[in-house]
mmCIF file of C-alpha atoms and ligand atoms in Angstrom:
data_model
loop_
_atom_site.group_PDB
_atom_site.id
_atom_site.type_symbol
_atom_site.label_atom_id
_atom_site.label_comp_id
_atom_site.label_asym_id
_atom_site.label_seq_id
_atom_site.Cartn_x
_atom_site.Cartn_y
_atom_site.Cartn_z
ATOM 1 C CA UNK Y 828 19.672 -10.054 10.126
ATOM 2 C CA UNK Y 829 22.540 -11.408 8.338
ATOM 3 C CA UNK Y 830 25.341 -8.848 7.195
ATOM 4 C CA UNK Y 831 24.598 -7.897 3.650
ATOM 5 C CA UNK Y 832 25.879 -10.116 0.885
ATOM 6 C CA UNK Y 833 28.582 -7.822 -1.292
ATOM 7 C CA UNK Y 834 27.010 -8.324 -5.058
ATOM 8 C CA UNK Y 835 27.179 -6.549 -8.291
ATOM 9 C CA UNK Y 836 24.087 -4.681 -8.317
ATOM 10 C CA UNK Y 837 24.979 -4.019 -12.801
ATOM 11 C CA UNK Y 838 25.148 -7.822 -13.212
ATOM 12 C CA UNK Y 839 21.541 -8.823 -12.863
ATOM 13 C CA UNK Y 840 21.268 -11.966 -10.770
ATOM 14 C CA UNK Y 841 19.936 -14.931 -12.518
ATOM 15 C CA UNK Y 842 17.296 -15.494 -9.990
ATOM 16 C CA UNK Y 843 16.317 -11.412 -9.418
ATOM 17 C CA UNK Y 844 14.372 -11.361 -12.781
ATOM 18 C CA UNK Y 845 13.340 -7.943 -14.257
ATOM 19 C CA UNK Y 846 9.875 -7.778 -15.573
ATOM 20 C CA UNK Y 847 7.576 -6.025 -17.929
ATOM 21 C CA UNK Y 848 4.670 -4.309 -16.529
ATOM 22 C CA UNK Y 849 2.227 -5.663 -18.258
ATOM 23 C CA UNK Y 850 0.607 -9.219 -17.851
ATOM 24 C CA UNK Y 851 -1.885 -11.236 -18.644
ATOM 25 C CA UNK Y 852 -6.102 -11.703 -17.508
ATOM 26 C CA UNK Y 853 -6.779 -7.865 -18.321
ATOM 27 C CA UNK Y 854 -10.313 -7.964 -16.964
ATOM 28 C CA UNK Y 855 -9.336 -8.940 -13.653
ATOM 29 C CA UNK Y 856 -6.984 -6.538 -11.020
ATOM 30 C CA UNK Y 857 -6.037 -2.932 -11.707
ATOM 31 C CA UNK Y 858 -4.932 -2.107 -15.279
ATOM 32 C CA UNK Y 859 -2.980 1.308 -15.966
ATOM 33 C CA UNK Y 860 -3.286 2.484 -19.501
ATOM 34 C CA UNK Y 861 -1.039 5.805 -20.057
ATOM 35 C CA UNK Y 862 -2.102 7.112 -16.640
ATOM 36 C CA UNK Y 863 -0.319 10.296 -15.710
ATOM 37 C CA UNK Y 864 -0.771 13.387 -13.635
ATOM 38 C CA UNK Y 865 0.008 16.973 -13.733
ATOM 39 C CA UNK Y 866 -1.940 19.302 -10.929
ATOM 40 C CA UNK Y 867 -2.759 22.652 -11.935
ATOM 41 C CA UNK Y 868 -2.357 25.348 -9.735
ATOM 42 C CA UNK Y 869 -2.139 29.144 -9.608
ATOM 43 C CA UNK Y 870 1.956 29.052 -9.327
ATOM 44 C CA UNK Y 871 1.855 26.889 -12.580
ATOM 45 C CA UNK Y 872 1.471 22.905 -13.571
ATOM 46 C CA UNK Y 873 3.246 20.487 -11.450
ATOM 47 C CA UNK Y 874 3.813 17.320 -13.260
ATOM 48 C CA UNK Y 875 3.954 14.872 -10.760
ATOM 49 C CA UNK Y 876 3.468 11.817 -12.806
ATOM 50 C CA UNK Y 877 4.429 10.822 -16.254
ATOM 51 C CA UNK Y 878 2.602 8.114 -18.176
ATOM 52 C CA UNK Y 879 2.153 4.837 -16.720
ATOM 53 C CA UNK Y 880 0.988 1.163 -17.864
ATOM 54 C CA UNK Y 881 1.275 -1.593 -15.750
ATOM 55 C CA UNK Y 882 -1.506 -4.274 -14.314
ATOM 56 C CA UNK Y 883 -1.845 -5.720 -10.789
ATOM 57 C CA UNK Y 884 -2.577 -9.146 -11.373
ATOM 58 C CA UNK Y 885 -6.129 -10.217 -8.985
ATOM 59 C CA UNK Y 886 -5.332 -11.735 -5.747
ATOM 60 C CA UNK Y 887 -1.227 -9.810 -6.015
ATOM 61 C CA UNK Y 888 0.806 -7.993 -3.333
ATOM 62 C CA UNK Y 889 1.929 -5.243 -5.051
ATOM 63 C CA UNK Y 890 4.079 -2.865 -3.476
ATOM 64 C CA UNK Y 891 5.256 0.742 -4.285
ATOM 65 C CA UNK Y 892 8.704 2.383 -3.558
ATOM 66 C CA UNK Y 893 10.351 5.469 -4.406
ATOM 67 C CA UNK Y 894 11.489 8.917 -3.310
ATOM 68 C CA UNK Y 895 9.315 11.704 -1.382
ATOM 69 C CA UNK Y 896 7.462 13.589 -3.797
ATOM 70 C CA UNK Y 897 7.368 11.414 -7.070
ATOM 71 C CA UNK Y 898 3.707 10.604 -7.374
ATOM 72 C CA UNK Y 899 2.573 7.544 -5.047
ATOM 73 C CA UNK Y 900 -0.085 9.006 -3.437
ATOM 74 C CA UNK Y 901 -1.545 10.843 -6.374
ATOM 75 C CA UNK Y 902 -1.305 7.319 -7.918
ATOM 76 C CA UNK Y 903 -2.981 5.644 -5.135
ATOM 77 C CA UNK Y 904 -5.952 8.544 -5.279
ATOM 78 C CA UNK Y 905 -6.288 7.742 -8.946
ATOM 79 C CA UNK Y 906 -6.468 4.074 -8.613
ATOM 80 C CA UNK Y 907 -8.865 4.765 -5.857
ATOM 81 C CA UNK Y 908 -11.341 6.948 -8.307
ATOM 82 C CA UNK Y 909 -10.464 10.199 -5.520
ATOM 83 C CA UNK Y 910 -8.788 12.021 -8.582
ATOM 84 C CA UNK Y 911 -8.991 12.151 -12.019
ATOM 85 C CA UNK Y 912 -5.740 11.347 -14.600
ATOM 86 C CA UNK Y 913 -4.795 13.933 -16.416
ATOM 87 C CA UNK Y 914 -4.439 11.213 -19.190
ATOM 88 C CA UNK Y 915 -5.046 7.657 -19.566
ATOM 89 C CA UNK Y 916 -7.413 5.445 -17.899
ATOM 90 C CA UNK Y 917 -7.555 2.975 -14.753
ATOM 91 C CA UNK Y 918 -9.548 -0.365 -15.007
ATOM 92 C CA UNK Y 919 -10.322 -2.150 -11.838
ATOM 93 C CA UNK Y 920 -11.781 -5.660 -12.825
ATOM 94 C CA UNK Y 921 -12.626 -4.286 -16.309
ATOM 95 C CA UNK Y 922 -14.479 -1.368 -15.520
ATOM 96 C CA UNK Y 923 -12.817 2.023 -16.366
ATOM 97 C CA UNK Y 924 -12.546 4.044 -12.669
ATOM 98 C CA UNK Y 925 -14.267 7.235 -12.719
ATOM 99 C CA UNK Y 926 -15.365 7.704 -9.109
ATOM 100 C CA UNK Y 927 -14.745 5.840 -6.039
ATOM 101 C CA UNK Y 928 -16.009 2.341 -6.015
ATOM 102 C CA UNK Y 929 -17.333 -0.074 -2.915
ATOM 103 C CA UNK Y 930 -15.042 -2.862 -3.427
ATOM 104 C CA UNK Y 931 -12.497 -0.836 -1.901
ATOM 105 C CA UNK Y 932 -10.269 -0.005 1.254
ATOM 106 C CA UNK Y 933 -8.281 2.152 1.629
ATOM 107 C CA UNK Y 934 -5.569 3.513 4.194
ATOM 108 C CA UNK Y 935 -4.354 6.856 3.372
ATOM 109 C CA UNK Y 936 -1.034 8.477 4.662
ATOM 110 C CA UNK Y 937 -2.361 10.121 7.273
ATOM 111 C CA UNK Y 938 -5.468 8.383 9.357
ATOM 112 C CA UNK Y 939 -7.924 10.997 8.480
ATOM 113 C CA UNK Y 940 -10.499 9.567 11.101
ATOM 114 C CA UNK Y 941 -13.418 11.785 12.015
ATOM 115 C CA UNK Y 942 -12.862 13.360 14.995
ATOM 116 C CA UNK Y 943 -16.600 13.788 16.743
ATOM 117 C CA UNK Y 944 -16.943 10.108 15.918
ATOM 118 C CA UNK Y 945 -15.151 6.845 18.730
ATOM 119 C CA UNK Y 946 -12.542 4.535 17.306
ATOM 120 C CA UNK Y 947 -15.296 2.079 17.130
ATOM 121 C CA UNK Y 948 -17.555 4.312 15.047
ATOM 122 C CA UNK Y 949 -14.754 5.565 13.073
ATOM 123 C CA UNK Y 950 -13.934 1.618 11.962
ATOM 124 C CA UNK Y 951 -17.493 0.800 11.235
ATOM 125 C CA UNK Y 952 -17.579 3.902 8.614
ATOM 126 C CA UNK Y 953 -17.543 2.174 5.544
ATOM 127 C CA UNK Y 954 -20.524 -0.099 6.977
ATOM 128 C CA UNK Y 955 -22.840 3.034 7.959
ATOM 129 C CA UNK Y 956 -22.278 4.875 4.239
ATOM 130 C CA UNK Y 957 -22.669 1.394 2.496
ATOM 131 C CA UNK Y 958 -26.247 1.161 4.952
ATOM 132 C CA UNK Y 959 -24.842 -2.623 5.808
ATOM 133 C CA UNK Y 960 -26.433 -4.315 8.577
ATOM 134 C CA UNK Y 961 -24.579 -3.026 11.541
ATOM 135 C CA UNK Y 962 -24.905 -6.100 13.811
ATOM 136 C CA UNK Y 963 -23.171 -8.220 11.127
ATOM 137 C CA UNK Y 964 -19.920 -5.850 11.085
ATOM 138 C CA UNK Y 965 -19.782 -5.101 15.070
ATOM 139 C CA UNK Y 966 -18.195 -8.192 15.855
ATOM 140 C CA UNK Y 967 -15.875 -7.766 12.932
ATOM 141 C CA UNK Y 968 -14.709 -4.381 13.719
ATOM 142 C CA UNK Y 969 -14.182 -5.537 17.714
ATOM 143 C CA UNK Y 970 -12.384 -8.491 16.440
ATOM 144 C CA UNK Y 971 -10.292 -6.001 13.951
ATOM 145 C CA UNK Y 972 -9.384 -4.007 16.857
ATOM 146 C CA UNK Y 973 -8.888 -6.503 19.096
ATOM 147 C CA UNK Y 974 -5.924 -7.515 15.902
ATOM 148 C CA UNK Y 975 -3.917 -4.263 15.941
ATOM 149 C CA UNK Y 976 -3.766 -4.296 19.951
ATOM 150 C CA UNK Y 977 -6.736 -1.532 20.113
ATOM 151 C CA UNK Y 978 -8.819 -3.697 22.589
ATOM 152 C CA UNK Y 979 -10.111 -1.389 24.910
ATOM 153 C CA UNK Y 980 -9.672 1.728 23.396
ATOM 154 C CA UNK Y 981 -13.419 1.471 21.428
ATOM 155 C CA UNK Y 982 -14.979 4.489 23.176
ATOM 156 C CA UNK Y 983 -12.036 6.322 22.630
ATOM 157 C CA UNK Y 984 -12.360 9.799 20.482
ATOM 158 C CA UNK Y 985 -9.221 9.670 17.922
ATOM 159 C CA UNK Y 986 -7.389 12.602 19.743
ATOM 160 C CA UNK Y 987 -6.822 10.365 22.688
ATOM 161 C CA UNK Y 988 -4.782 8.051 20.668
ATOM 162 C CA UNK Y 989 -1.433 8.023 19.226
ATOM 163 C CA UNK Y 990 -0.163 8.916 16.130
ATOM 164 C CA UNK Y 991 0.006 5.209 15.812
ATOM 165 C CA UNK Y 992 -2.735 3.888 17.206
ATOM 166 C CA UNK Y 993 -4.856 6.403 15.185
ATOM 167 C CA UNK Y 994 -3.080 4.285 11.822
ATOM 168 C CA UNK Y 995 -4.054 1.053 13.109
ATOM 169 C CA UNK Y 996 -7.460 2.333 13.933
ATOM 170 C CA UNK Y 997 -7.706 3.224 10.129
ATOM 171 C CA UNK Y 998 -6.492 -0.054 8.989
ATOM 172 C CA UNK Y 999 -9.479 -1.881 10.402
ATOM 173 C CA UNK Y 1000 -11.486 0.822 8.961
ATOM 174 C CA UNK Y 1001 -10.099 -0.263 5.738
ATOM 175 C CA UNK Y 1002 -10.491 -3.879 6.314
ATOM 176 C CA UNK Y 1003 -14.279 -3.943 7.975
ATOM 177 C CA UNK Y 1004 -15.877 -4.153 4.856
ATOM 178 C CA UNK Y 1005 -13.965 -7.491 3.514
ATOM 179 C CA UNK Y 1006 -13.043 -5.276 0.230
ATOM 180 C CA UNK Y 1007 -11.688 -7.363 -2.170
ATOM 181 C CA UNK Y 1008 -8.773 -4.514 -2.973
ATOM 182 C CA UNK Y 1009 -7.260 -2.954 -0.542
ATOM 183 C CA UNK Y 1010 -4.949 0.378 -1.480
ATOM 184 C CA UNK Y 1011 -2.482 1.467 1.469
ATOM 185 C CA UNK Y 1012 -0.840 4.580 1.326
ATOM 186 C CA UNK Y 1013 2.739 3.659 4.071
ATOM 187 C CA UNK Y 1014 0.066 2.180 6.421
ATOM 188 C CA UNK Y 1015 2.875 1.780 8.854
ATOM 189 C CA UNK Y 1016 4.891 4.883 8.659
ATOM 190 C CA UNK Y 1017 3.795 5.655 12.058
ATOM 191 C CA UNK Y 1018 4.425 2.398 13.630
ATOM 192 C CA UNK Y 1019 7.352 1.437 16.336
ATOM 193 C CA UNK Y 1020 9.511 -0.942 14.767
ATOM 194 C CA UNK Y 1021 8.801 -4.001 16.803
ATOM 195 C CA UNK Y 1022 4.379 -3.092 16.070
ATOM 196 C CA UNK Y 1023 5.437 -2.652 12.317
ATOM 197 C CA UNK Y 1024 7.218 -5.673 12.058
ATOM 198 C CA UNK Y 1025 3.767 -7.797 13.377
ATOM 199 C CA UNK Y 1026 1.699 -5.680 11.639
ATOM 200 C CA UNK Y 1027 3.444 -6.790 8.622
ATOM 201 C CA UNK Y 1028 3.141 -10.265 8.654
ATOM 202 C CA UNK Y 1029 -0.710 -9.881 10.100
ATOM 203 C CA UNK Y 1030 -1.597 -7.761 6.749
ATOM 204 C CA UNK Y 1031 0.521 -10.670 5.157
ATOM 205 C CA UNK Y 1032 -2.182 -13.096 6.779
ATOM 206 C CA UNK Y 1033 -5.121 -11.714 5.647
ATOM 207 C CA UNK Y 1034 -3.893 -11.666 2.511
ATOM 208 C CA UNK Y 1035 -3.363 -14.789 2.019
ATOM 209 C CA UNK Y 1036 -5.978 -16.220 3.876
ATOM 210 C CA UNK Y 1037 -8.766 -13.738 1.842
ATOM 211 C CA UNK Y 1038 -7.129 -13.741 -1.700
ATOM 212 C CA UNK Y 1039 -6.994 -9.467 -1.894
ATOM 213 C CA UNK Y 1040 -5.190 -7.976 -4.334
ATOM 214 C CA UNK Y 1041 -3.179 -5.429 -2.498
ATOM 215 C CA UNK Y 1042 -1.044 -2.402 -3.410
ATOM 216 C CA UNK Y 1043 0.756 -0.887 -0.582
ATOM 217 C CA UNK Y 1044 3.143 1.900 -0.577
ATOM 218 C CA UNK Y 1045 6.126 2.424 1.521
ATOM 219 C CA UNK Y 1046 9.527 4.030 1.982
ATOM 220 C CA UNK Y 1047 11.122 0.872 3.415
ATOM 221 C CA UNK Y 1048 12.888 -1.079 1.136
ATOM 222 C CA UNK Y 1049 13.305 -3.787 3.888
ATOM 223 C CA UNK Y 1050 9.158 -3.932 4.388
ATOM 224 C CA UNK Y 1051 8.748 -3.552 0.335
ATOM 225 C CA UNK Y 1052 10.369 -7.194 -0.902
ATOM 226 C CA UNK Y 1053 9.528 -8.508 2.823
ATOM 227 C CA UNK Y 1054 5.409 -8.017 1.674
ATOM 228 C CA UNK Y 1055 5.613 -8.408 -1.959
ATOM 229 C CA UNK Y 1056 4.934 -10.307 -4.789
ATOM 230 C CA UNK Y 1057 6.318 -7.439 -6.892
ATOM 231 C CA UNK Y 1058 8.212 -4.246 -6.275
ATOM 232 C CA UNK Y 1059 7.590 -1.429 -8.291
ATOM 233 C CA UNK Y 1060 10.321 1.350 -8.244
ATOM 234 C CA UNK Y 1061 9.573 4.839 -8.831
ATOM 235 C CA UNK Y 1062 11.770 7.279 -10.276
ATOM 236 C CA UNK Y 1063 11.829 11.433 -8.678
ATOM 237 C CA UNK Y 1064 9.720 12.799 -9.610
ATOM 238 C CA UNK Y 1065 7.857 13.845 -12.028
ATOM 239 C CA UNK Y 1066 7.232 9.560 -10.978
ATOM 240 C CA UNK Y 1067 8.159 6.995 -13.447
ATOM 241 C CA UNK Y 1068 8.531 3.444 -13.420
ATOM 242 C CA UNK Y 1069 12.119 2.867 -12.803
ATOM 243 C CA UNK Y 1070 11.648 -1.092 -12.645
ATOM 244 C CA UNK Y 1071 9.564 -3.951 -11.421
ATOM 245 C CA UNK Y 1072 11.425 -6.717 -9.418
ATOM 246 C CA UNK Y 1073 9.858 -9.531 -9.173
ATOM 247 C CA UNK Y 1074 10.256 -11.347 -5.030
ATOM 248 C CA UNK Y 1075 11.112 -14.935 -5.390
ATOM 249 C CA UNK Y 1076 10.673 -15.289 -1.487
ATOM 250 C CA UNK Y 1077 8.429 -18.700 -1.138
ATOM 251 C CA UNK Y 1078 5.214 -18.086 0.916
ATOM 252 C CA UNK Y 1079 4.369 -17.977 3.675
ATOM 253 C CA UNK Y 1080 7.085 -15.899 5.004
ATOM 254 C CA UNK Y 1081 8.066 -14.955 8.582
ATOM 255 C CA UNK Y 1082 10.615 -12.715 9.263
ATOM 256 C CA UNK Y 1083 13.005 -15.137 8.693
ATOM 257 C CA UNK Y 1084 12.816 -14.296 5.589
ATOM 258 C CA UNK Y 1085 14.675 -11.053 5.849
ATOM 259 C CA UNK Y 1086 17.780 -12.821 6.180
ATOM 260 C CA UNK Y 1087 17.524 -15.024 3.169
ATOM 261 C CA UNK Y 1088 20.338 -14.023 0.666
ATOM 262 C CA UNK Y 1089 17.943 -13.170 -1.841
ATOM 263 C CA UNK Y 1090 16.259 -10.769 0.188
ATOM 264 C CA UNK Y 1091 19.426 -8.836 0.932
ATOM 265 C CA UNK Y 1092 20.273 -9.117 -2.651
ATOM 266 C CA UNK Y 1093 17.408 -7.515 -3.910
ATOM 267 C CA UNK Y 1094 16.629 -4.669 -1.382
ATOM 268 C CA UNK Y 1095 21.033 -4.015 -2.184
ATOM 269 C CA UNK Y 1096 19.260 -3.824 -5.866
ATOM 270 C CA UNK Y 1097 16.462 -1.751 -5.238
ATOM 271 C CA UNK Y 1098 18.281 0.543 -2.540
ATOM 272 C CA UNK Y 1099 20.807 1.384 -5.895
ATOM 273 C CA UNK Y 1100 18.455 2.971 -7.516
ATOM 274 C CA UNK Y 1101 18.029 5.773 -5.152
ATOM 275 C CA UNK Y 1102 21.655 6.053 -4.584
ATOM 276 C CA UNK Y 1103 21.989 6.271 -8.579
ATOM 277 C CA UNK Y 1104 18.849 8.983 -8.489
ATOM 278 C CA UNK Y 1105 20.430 10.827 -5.260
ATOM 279 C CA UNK Y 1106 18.039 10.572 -3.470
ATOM 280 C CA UNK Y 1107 18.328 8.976 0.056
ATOM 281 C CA UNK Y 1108 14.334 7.819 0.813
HETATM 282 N N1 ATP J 2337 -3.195 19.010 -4.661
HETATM 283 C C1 ATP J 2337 -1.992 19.262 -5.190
HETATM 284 N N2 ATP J 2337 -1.746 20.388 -5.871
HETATM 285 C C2 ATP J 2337 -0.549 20.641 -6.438
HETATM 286 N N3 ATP J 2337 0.502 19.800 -6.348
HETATM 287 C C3 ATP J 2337 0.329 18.666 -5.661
HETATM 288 C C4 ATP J 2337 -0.911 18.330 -5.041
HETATM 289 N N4 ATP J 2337 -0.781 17.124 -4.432
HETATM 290 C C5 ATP J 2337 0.484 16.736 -4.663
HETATM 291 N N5 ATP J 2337 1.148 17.654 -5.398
HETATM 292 C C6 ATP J 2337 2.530 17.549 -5.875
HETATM 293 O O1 ATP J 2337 2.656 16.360 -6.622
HETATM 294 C C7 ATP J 2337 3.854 15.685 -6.302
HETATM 295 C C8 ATP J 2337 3.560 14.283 -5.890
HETATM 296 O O2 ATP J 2337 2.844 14.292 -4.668
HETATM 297 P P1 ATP J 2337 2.484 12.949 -3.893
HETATM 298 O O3 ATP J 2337 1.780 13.328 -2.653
HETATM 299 O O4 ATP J 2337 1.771 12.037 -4.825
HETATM 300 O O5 ATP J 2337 3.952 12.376 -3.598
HETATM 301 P P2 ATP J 2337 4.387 11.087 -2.766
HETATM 302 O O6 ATP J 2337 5.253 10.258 -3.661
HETATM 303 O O7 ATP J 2337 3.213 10.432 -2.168
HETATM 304 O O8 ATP J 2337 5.324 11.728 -1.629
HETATM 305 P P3 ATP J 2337 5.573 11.225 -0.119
HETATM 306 O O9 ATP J 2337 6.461 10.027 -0.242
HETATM 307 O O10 ATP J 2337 6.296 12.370 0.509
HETATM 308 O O11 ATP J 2337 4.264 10.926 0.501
HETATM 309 C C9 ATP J 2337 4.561 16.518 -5.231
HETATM 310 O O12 ATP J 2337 5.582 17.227 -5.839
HETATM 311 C C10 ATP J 2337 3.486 17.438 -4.703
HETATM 312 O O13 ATP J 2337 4.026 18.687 -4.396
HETATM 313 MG MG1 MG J 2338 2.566 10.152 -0.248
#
């Protein structure tokens, strides 16, 4: 990578163009109408997120940053239908979410396979609760497997694995189905550098090549404008929306792309915000 390009992160570049969260085709994507979150619990109310309205636009890599603590997960368990709002509502193609809905995968922070079930069987979850044919997804799941470099490792109970290998496991669990939204909570967190890195631009692949509307979380800057179509910044918490950035970066993009200008530019832009906050994520 390039050394970083010294710019004036108060003079917005011309090119690095602040936007509104709201946009249009409200029936299709995720809406967010005034959706916040404070959990209740016997040592008193935590608010962990205030108020939020923004919209994921259908077929959009959408990608989440901000400190430890400020409400990403809780707002990835919302969207999901896991956990109620405290206020406001979500709408996933339309439809308000009350409960969690099929068209869905998800990768939370931490695997979370079952442990008396084989990587295999842990992938092909989704199929068995959704009673799909199981001989159509097999092939899928090997092939899925076969992706993330788990080829071998089918009959394999999840405590055999790494920390790592368990992730990737769940990320074809999330992807068997062919969901048409896909909600990943730092899918990579536990992922060497060099596997994160192809990882990224696989994910980036399927994307493209299926048309999913994504929203990924993740404390790398570098990884957030690298996969996105738009950068959301989150404030500490209790979590606000600090700004959305749109990515100019042309697709596709290989890793290349990482030492375009505007990419250093923008995750210099993004990176002052925690600086600003304090907080070093
Ligand atoms: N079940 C719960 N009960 C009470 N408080 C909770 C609960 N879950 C989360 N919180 C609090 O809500 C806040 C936000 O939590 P959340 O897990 O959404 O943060 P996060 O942004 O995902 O953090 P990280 O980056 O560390 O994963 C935290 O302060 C946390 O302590
Ligand atoms: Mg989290």
């Amino acid at each position: 990578m390039k050394p970083a390009t010294k710019i004036n992160v108060d003079q917005p570049a011309a090119h690095l163009r602040l936007v509104s969260g709201r946009a249009a085709g409200e029936t299709s994507g995720i809406k967010l109408s005034g959706v916040s979150k404070t959990y209740r619990s016997r040592d008193g109310d935590v608010p962990s997120l205030r108020p939020l309205d923004f919209h994921i636009n259908q077929g959009e890599f959408f990608v989440v940053v901000g400190p430890s603590g400020c409400g990403k997960s809780t707002l990835l368990k919302m969207i999901s239908g896991l956990l109620p709002p405290t206020s406001g509502e979500v709408l996933v193609e339309g439809e308000p979410v009350t409960k969690p809905h099929g068209n869905v995968g998800i990768v939370f922070q931490n695997a979370l396979l079952l442990p008396w079930r084989n990587i295999l069987s842990n992938v092909m979850l989704p199929i068995d609760m959704k009673k799909l044919p199981r001989e159509k997804y097999l092939a899928r799941a090997k092939e899925l497997l076969k992706l993330v470099g788990l080829e071998g490792f089918e009959k394999k109970l999840p405590w055999q694995l790494s920390g790592g290998m368990q992730q990737r496991a769940s990320i074809c669990r999330a992807l068997v189905h062919d969901p048409k939204i896909m909600l990943m909570d730092e899918p990579f967190g536990a992922l060497d550098a060099m596997t994160r890195e192809r990882m990224n631009v696989e994910l980036m692949r399927i994307q493209r090549e299926t048309g999913k509307t994504v929203l990924l979380i993740t404390h790398s800057i570098p990884e957030a404008v690298f996969l996105a179509d738009r950068v959301l910044v989150m404030t500490e918490r209790p979590g606000a929306i600090a700004a959305i950035y749109d990515v100019p970066l042309p697709r596709p993009r290989s890793l290349d792309a990482m030492s375009d200008p505007v990419f250093t530019e923008l995750v210099q832009r993004i990176r002052k915000h925690f600086f600003t906050q304090g907080s070093l994520d």
